mmCIF file of C-alpha atoms in Angstrom:
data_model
loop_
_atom_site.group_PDB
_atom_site.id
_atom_site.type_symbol
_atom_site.label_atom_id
_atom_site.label_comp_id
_atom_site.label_asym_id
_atom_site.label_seq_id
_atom_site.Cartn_x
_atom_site.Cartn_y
_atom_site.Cartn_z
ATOM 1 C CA UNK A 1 9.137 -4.522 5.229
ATOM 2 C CA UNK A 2 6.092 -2.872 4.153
ATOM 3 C CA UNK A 3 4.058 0.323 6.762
ATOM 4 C CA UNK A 4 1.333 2.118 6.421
ATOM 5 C CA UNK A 5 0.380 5.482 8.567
ATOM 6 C CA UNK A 6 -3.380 4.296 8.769
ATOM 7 C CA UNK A 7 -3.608 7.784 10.203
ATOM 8 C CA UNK A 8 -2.525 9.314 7.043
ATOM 9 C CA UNK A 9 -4.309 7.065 4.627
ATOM 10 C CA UNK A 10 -6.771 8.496 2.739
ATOM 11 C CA UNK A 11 -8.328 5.107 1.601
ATOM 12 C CA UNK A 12 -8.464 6.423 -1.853
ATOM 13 C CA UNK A 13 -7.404 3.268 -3.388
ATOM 14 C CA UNK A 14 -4.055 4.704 -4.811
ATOM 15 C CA UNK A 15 -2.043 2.198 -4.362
ATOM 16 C CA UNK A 16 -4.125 -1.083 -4.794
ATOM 17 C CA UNK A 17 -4.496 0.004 -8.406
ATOM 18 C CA UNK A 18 -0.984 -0.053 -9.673
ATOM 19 C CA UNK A 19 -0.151 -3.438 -7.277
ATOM 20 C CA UNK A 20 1.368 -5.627 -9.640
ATOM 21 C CA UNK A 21 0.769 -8.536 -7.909
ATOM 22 C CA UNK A 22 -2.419 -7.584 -6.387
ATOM 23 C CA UNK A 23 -1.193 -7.704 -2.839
ATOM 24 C CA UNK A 24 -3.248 -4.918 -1.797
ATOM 25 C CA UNK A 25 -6.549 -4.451 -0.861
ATOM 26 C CA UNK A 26 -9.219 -2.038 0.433
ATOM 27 C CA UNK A 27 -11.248 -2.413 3.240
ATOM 28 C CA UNK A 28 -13.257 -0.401 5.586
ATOM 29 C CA UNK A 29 -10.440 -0.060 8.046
ATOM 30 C CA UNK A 30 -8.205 0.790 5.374
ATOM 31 C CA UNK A 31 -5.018 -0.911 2.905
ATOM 32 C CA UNK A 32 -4.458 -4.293 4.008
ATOM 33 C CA UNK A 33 -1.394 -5.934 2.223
ATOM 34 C CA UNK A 34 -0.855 -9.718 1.555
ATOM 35 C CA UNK A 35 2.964 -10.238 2.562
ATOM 36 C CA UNK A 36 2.714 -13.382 0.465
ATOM 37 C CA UNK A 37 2.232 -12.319 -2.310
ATOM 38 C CA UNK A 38 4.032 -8.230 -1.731
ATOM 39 C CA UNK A 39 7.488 -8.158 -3.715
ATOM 40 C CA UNK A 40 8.556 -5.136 -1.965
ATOM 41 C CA UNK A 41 8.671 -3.730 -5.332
ATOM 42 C CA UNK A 42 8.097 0.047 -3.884
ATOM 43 C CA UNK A 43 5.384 1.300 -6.371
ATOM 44 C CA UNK A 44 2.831 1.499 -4.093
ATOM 45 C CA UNK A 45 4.875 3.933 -2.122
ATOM 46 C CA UNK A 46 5.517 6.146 -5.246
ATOM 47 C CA UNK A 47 2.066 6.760 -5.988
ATOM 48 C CA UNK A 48 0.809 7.574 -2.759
ATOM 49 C CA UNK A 49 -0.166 11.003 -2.639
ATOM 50 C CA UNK A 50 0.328 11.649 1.228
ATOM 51 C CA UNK A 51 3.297 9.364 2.095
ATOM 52 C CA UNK A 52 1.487 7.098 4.017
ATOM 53 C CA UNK A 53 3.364 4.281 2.593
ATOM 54 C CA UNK A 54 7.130 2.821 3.157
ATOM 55 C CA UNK A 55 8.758 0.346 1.638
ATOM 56 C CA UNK A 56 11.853 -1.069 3.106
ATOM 57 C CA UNK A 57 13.795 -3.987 1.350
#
């Protein structure tokens, strides 16, 4: 399962750059994430710089 704290999220665009699969995207309301293509692989997570992701597989 993939969350985001949209109250957290800075929008900065963190995450959808390291996306291997290019699951995520960034729009005005924020990180939107394509659970078809998402492989729960966790990097996105990592490289958020105030937590506002979690990754659960």
């Amino acid at each position: 399962m993939w969350k985001i704290d949209r109250e957290k999220c800075l929008k900065c665009g963190a995450c959808v750059s390291v996306c291997p699969v290019l699951a995520l995207e960034l729009k005005e309301k924020g990180i939107v994430n394509d659970k078809n293509k998402c492989t729960l692989c966790g990097i996105c997570e990592k490289v958020c710089p105030v937590g506002a992701i979690k990754v659960d597989k």
